[in-house]
CSV table of N, CA and C in Angstrom, one decimal:
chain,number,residue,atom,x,y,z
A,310,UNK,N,0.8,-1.2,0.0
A,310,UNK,CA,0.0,0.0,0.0
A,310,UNK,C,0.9,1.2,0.0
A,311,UNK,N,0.8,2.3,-0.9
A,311,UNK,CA,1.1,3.6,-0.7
A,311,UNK,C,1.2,4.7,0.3
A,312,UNK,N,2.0,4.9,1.2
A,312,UNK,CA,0.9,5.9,2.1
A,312,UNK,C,1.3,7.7,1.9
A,313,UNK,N,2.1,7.4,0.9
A,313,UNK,CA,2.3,9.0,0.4
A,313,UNK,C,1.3,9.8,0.3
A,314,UNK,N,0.2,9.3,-0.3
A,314,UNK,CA,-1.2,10.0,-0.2
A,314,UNK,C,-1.8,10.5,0.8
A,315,UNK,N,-1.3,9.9,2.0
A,315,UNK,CA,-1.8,9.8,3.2
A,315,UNK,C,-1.1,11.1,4.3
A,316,UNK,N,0.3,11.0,4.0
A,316,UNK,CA,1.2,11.2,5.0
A,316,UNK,C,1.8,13.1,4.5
A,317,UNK,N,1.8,13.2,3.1
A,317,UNK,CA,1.8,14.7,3.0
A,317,UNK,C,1.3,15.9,3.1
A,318,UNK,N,-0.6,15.3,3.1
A,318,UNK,CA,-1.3,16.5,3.4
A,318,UNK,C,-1.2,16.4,5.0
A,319,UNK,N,-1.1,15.3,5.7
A,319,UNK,CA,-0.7,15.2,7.0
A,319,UNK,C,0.4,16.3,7.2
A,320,UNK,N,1.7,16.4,6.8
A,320,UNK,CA,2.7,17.2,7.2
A,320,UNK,C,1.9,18.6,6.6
A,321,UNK,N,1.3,18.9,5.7
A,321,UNK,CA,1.1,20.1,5.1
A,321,UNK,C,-0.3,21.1,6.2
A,322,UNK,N,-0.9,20.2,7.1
A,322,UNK,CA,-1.8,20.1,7.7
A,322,UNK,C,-1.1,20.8,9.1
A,323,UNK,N,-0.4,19.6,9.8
A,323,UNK,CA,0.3,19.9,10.8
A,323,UNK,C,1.0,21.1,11.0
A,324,UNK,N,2.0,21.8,9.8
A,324,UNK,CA,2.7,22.6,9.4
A,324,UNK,C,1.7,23.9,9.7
A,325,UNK,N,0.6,24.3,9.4
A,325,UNK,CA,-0.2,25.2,9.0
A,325,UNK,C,-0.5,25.3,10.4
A,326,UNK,N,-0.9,24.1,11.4
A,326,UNK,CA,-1.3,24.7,12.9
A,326,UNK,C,-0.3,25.2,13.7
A,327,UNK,N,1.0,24.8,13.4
A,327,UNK,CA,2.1,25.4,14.3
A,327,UNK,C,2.7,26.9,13.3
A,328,UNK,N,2.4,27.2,12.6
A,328,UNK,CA,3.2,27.9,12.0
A,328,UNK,C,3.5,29.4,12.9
A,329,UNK,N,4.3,30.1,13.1
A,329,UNK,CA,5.4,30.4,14.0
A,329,UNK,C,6.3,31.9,13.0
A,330,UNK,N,6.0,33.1,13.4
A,330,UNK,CA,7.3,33.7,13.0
A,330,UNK,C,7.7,34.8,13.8
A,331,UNK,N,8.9,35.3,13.9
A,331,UNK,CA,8.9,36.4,14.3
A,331,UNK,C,8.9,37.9,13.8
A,332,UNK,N,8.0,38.2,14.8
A,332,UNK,CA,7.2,39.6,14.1
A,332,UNK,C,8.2,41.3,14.5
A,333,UNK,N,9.3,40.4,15.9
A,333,UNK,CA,10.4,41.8,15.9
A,333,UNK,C,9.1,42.6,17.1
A,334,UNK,N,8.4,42.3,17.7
A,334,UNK,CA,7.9,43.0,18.7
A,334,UNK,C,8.3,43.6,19.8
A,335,UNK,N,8.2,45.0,19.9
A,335,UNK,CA,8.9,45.8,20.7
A,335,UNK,C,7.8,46.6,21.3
A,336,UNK,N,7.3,46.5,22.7
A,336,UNK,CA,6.4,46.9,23.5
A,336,UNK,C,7.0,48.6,23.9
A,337,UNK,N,6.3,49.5,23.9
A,337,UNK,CA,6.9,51.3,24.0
A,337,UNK,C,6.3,51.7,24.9
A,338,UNK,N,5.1,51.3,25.5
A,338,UNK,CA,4.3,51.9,26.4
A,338,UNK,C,2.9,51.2,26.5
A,339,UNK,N,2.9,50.9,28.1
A,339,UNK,CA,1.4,50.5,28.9
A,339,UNK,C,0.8,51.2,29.6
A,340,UNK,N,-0.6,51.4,29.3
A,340,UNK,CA,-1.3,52.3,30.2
A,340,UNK,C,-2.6,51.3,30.7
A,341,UNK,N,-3.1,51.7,32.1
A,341,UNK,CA,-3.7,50.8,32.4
A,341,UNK,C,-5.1,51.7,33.0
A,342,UNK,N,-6.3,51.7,32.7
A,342,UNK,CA,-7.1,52.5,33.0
A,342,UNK,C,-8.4,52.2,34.7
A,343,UNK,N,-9.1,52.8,35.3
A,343,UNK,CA,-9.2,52.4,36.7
A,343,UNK,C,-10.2,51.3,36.1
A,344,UNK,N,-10.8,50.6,35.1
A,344,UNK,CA,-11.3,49.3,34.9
A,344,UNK,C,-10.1,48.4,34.7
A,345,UNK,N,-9.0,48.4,35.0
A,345,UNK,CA,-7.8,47.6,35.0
A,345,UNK,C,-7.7,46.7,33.2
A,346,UNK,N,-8.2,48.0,32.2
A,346,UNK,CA,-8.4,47.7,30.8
A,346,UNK,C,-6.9,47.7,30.2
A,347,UNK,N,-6.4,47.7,29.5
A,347,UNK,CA,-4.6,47.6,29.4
A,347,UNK,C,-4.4,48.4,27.9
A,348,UNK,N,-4.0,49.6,27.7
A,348,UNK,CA,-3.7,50.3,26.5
A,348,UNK,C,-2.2,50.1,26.3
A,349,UNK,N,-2.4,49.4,25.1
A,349,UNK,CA,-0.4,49.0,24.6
A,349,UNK,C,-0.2,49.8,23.6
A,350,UNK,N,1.4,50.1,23.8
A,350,UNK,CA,1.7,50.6,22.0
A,350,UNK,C,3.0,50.0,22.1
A,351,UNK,N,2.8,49.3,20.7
A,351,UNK,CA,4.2,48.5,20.1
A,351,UNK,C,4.7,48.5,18.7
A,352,UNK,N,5.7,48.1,18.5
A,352,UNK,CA,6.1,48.2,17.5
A,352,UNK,C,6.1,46.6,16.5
A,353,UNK,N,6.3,46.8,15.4
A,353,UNK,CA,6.4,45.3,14.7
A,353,UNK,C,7.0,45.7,13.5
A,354,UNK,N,7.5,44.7,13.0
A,354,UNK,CA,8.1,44.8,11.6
A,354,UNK,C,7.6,44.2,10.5
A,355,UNK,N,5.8,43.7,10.9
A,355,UNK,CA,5.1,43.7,10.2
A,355,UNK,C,3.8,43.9,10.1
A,356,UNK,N,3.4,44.4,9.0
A,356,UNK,CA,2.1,45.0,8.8
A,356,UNK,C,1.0,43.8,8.9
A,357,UNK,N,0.2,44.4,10.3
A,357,UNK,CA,-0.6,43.3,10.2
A,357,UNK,C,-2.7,43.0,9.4
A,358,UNK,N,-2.2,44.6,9.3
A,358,UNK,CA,-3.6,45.4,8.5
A,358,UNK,C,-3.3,44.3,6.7
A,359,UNK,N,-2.5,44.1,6.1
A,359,UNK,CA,-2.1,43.1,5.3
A,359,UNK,C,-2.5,41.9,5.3
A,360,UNK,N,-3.6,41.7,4.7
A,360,UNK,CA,-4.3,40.2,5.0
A,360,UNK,C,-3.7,39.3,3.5
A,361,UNK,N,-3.3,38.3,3.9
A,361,UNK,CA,-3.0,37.5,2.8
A,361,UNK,C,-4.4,35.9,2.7
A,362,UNK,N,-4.3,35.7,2.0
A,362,UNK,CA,-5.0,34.6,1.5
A,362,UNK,C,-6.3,34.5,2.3
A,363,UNK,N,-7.1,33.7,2.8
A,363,UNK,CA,-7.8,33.7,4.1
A,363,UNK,C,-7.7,34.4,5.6
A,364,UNK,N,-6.5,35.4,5.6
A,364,UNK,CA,-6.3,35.7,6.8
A,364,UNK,C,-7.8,37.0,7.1
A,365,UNK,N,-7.9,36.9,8.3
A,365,UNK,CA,-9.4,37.7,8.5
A,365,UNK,C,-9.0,38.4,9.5
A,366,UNK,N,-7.8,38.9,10.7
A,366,UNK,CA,-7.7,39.3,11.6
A,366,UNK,C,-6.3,39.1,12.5
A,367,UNK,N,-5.8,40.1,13.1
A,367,UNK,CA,-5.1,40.0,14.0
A,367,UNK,C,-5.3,40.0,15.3
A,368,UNK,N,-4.8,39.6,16.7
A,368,UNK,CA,-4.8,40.1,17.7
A,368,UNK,C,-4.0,39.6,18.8
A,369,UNK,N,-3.9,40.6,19.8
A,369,UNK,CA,-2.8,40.1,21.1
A,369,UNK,C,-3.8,39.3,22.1
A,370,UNK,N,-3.3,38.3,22.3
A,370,UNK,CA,-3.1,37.6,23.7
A,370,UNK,C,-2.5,37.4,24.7
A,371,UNK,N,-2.8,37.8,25.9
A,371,UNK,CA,-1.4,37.9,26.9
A,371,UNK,C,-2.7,37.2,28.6
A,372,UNK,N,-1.3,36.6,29.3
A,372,UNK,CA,-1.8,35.8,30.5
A,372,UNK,C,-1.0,36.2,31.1
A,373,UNK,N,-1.3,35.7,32.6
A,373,UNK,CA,-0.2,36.2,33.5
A,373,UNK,C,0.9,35.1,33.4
A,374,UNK,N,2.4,35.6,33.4
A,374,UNK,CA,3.3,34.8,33.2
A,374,UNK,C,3.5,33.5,34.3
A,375,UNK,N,2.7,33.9,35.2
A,375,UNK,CA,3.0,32.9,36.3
A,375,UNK,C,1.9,31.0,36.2
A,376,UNK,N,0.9,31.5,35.2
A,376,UNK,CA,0.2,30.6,34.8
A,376,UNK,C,0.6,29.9,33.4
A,377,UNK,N,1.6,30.4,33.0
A,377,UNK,CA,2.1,30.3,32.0
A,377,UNK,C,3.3,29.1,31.7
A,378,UNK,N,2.7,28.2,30.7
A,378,UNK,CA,4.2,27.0,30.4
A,378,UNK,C,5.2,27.6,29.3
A,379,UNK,N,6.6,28.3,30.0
A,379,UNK,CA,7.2,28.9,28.9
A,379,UNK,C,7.4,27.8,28.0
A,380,UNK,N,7.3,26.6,28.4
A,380,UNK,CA,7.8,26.1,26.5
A,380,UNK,C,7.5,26.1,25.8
A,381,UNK,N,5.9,26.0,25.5
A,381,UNK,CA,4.7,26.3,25.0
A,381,UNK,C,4.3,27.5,24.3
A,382,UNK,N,3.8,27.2,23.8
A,382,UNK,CA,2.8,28.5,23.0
A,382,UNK,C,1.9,28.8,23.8
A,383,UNK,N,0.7,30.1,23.5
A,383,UNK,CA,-0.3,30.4,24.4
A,383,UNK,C,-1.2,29.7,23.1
A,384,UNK,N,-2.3,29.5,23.9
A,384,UNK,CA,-3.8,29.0,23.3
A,384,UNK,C,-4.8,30.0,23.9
A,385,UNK,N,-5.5,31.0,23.0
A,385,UNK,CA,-6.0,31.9,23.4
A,385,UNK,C,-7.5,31.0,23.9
A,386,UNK,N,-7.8,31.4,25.1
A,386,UNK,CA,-9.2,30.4,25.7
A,386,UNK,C,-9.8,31.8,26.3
A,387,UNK,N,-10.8,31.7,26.4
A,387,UNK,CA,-12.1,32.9,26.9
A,387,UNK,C,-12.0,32.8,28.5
A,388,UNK,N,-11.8,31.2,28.7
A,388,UNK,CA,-12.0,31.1,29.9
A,388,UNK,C,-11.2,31.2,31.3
A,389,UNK,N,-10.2,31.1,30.4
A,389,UNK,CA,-8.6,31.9,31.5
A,389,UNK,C,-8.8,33.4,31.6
A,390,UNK,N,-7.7,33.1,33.3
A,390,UNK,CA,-7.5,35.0,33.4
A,390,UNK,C,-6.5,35.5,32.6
A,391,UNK,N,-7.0,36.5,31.2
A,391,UNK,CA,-5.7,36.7,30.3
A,391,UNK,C,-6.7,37.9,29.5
A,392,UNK,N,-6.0,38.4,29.0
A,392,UNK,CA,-6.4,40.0,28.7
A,392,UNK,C,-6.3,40.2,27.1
A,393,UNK,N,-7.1,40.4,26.3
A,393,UNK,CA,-7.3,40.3,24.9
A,393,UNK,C,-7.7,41.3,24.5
A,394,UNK,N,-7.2,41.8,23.1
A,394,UNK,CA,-7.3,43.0,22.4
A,394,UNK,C,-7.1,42.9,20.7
A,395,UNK,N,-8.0,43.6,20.0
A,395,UNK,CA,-7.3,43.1,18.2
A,395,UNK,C,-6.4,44.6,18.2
A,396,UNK,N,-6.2,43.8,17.2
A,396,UNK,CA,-5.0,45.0,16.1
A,396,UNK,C,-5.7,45.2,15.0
A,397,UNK,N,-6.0,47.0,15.5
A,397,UNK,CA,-7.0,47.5,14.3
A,397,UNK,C,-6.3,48.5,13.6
A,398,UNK,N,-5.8,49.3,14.5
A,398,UNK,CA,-4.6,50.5,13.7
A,398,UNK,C,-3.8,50.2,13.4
A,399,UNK,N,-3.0,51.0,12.5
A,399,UNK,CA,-1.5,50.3,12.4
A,399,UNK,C,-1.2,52.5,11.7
A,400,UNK,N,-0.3,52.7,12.2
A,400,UNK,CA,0.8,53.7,12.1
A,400,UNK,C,2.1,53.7,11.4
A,401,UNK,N,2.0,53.7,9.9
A,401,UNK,CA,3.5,53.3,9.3
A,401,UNK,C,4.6,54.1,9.6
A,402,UNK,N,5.7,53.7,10.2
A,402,UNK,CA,6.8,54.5,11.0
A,402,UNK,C,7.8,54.8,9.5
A,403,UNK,N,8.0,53.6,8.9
A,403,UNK,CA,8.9,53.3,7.5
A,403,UNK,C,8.7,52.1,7.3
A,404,UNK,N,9.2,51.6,6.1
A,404,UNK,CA,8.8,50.6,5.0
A,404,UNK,C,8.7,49.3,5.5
A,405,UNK,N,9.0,49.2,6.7
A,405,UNK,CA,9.7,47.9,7.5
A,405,UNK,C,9.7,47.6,9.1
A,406,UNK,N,8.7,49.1,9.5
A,406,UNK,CA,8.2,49.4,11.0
A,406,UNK,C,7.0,50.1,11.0
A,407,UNK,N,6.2,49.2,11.7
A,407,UNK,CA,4.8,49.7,12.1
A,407,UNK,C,4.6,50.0,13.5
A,408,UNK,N,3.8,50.9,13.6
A,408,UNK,CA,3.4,51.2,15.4
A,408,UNK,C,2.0,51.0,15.4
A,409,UNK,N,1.5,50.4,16.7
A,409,UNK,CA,0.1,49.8,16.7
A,409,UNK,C,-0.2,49.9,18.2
A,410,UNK,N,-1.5,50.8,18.5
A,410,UNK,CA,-2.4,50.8,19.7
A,410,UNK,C,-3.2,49.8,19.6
A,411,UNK,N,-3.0,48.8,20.8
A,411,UNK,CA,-3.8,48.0,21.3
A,411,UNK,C,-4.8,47.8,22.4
A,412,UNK,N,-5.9,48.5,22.6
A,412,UNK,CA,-6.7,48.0,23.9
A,412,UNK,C,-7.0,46.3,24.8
A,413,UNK,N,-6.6,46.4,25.6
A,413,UNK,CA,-6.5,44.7,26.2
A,413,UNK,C,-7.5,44.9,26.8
A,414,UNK,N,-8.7,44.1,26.6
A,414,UNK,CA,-9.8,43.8,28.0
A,414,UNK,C,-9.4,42.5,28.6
A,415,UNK,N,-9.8,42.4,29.9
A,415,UNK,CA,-10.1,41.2,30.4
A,415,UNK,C,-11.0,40.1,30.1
A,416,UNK,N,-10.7,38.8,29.5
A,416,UNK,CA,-11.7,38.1,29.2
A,416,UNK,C,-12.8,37.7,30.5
A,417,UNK,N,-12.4,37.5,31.2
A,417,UNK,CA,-13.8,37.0,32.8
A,417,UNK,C,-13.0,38.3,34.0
A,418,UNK,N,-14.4,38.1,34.7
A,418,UNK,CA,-13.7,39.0,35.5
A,418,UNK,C,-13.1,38.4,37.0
A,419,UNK,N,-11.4,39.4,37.0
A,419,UNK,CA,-10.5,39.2,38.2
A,419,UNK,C,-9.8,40.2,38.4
A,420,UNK,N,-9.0,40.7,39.4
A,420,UNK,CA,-7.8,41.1,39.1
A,420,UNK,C,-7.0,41.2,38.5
A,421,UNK,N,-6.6,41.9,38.0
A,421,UNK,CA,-5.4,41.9,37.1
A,421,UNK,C,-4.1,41.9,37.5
A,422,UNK,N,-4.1,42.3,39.1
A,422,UNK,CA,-2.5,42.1,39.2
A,422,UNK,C,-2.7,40.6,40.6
A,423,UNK,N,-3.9,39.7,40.6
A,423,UNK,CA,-3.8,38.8,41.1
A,423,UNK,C,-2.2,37.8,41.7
A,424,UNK,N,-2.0,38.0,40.0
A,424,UNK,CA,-0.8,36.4,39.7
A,424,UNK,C,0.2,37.2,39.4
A,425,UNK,N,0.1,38.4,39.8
A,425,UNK,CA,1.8,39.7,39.2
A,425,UNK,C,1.8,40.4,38.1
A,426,UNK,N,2.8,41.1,37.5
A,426,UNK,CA,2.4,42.3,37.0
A,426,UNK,C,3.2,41.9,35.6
A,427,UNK,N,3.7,40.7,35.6
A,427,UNK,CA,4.0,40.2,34.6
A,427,UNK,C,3.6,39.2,33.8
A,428,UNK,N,3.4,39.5,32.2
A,428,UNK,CA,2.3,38.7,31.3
A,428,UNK,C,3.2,38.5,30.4
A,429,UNK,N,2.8,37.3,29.6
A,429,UNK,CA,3.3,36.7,28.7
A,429,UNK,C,2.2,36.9,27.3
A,430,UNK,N,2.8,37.2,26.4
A,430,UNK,CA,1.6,37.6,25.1
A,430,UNK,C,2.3,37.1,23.8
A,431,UNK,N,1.1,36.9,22.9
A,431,UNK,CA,1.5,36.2,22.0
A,431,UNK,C,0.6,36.8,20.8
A,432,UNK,N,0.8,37.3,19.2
A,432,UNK,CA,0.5,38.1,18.7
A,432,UNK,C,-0.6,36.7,17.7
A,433,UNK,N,-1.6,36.9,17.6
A,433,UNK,CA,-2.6,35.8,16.3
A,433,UNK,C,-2.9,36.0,15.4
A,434,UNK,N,-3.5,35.2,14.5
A,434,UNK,CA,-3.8,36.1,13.0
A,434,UNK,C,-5.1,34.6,12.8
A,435,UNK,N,-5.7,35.0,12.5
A,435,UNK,CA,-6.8,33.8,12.6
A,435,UNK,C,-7.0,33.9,10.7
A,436,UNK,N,-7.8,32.8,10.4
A,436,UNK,CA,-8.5,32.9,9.3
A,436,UNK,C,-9.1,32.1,8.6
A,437,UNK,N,-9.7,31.6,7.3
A,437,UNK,CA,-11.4,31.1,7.0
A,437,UNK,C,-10.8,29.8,7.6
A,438,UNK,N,-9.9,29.1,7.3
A,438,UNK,CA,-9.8,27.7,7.4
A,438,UNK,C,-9.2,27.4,9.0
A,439,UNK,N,-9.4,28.5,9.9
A,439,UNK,CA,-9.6,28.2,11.4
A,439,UNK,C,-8.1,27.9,11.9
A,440,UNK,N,-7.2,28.1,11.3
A,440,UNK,CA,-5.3,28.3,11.5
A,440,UNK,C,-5.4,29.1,12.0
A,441,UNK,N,-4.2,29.4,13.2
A,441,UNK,CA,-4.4,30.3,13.9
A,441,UNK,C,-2.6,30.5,13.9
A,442,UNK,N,-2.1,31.7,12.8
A,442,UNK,CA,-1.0,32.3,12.5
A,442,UNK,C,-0.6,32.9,14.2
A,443,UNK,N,0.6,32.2,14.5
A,443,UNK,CA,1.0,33.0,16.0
A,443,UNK,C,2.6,33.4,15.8
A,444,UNK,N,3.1,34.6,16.9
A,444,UNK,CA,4.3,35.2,16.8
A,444,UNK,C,5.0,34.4,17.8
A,445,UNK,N,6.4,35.3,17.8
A,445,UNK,CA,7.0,34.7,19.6
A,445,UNK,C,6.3,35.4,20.7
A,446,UNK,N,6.4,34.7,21.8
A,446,UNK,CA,5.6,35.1,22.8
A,446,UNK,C,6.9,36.6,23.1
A,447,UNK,N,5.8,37.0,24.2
A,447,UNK,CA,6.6,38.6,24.3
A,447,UNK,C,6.0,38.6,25.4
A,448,UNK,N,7.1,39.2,26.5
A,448,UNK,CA,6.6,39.7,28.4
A,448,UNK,C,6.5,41.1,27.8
A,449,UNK,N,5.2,41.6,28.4
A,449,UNK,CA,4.9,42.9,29.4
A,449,UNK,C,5.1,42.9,31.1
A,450,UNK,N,5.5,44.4,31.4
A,450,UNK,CA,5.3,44.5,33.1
A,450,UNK,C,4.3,45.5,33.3
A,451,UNK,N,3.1,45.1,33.4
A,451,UNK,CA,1.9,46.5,33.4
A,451,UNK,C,2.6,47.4,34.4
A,452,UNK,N,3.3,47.2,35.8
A,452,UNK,CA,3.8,47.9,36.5
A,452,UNK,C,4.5,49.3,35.7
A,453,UNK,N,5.1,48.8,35.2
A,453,UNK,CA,6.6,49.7,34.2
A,453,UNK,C,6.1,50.0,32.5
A,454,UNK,N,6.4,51.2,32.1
A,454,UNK,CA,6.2,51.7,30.9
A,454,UNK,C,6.9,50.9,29.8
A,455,UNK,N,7.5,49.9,30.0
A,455,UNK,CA,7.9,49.4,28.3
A,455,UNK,C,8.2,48.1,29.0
A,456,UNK,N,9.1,47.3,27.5
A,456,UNK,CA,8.5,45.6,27.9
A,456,UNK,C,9.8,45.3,29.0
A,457,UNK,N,10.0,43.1,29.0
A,457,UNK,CA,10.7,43.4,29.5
A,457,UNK,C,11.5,42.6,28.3
């Protein structure tokens, strides 16, 4: 029996859920408002207003770092304490640097500085065929004005 048939849309499959790049993210400033809502501005070295193929959207995901398995990727879930925001602006700096305001809400409600003041976040890109395009993860310290 053949199983080449079988086994390359398998890798071409697998390939598409982990796919991975770095986006060069540089966090410039957190503001945090008295609903403990989280205003970011960061930098990237790619435009993420640029939808290619089926892509439908961008956005940041960030948890508290202490709930967090650094080996791992984040899996963005509704139902964890972790603070979610899209990427709607984008500010062209030059041909190869973008600057982007991000509002974070809280998905359920908790405290935000419960588990500490430092979060782990991870940039998404969703689209029709339900792949979920992710960056390297990246710490914020809501405490402190830039990342770490």
């Amino acid at each position: 029996m053949n199983y080449k048939f079988f086994i390359i849309p398998c890798v071409f499959f697998i390939n598409a859920c982990v796919y991975s790049r770095n986006d060069g993210i540089l966090v410039k400033k957190i503001m945090i408002d008295d609903n403990q809502n989280v205003g970011m501005v960061f930098l990237s070295n790619v435009n993420y207003r640029e939808k290619k193929g089926s892509e439908v959207g961008s956005y940041i995901y960030c948890e508290p770092s202490k709930l967090v398995d650094e080996k791992s990727n984040l899996f963005p879930d509704a139902e964890k304490k972790s603070i979610t925001g899209v990427i709607d602006t984008v500010n062209i700096i030059n041909e190869n640097l973008y600057s982007y305001n991000v509002f974070l809400e809280k998905n359920i409600h908790y405290d935000l500085f419960e588990y500490g003041s430092i979060y782990t976040c991870q940039r998404f890109t969703g689209s029709m065929s339900w792949f979920l395009k992710k960056s390297e993860k990246f710490k914020i310290n809501l405490l402190i004005n830039n990342s770490l």
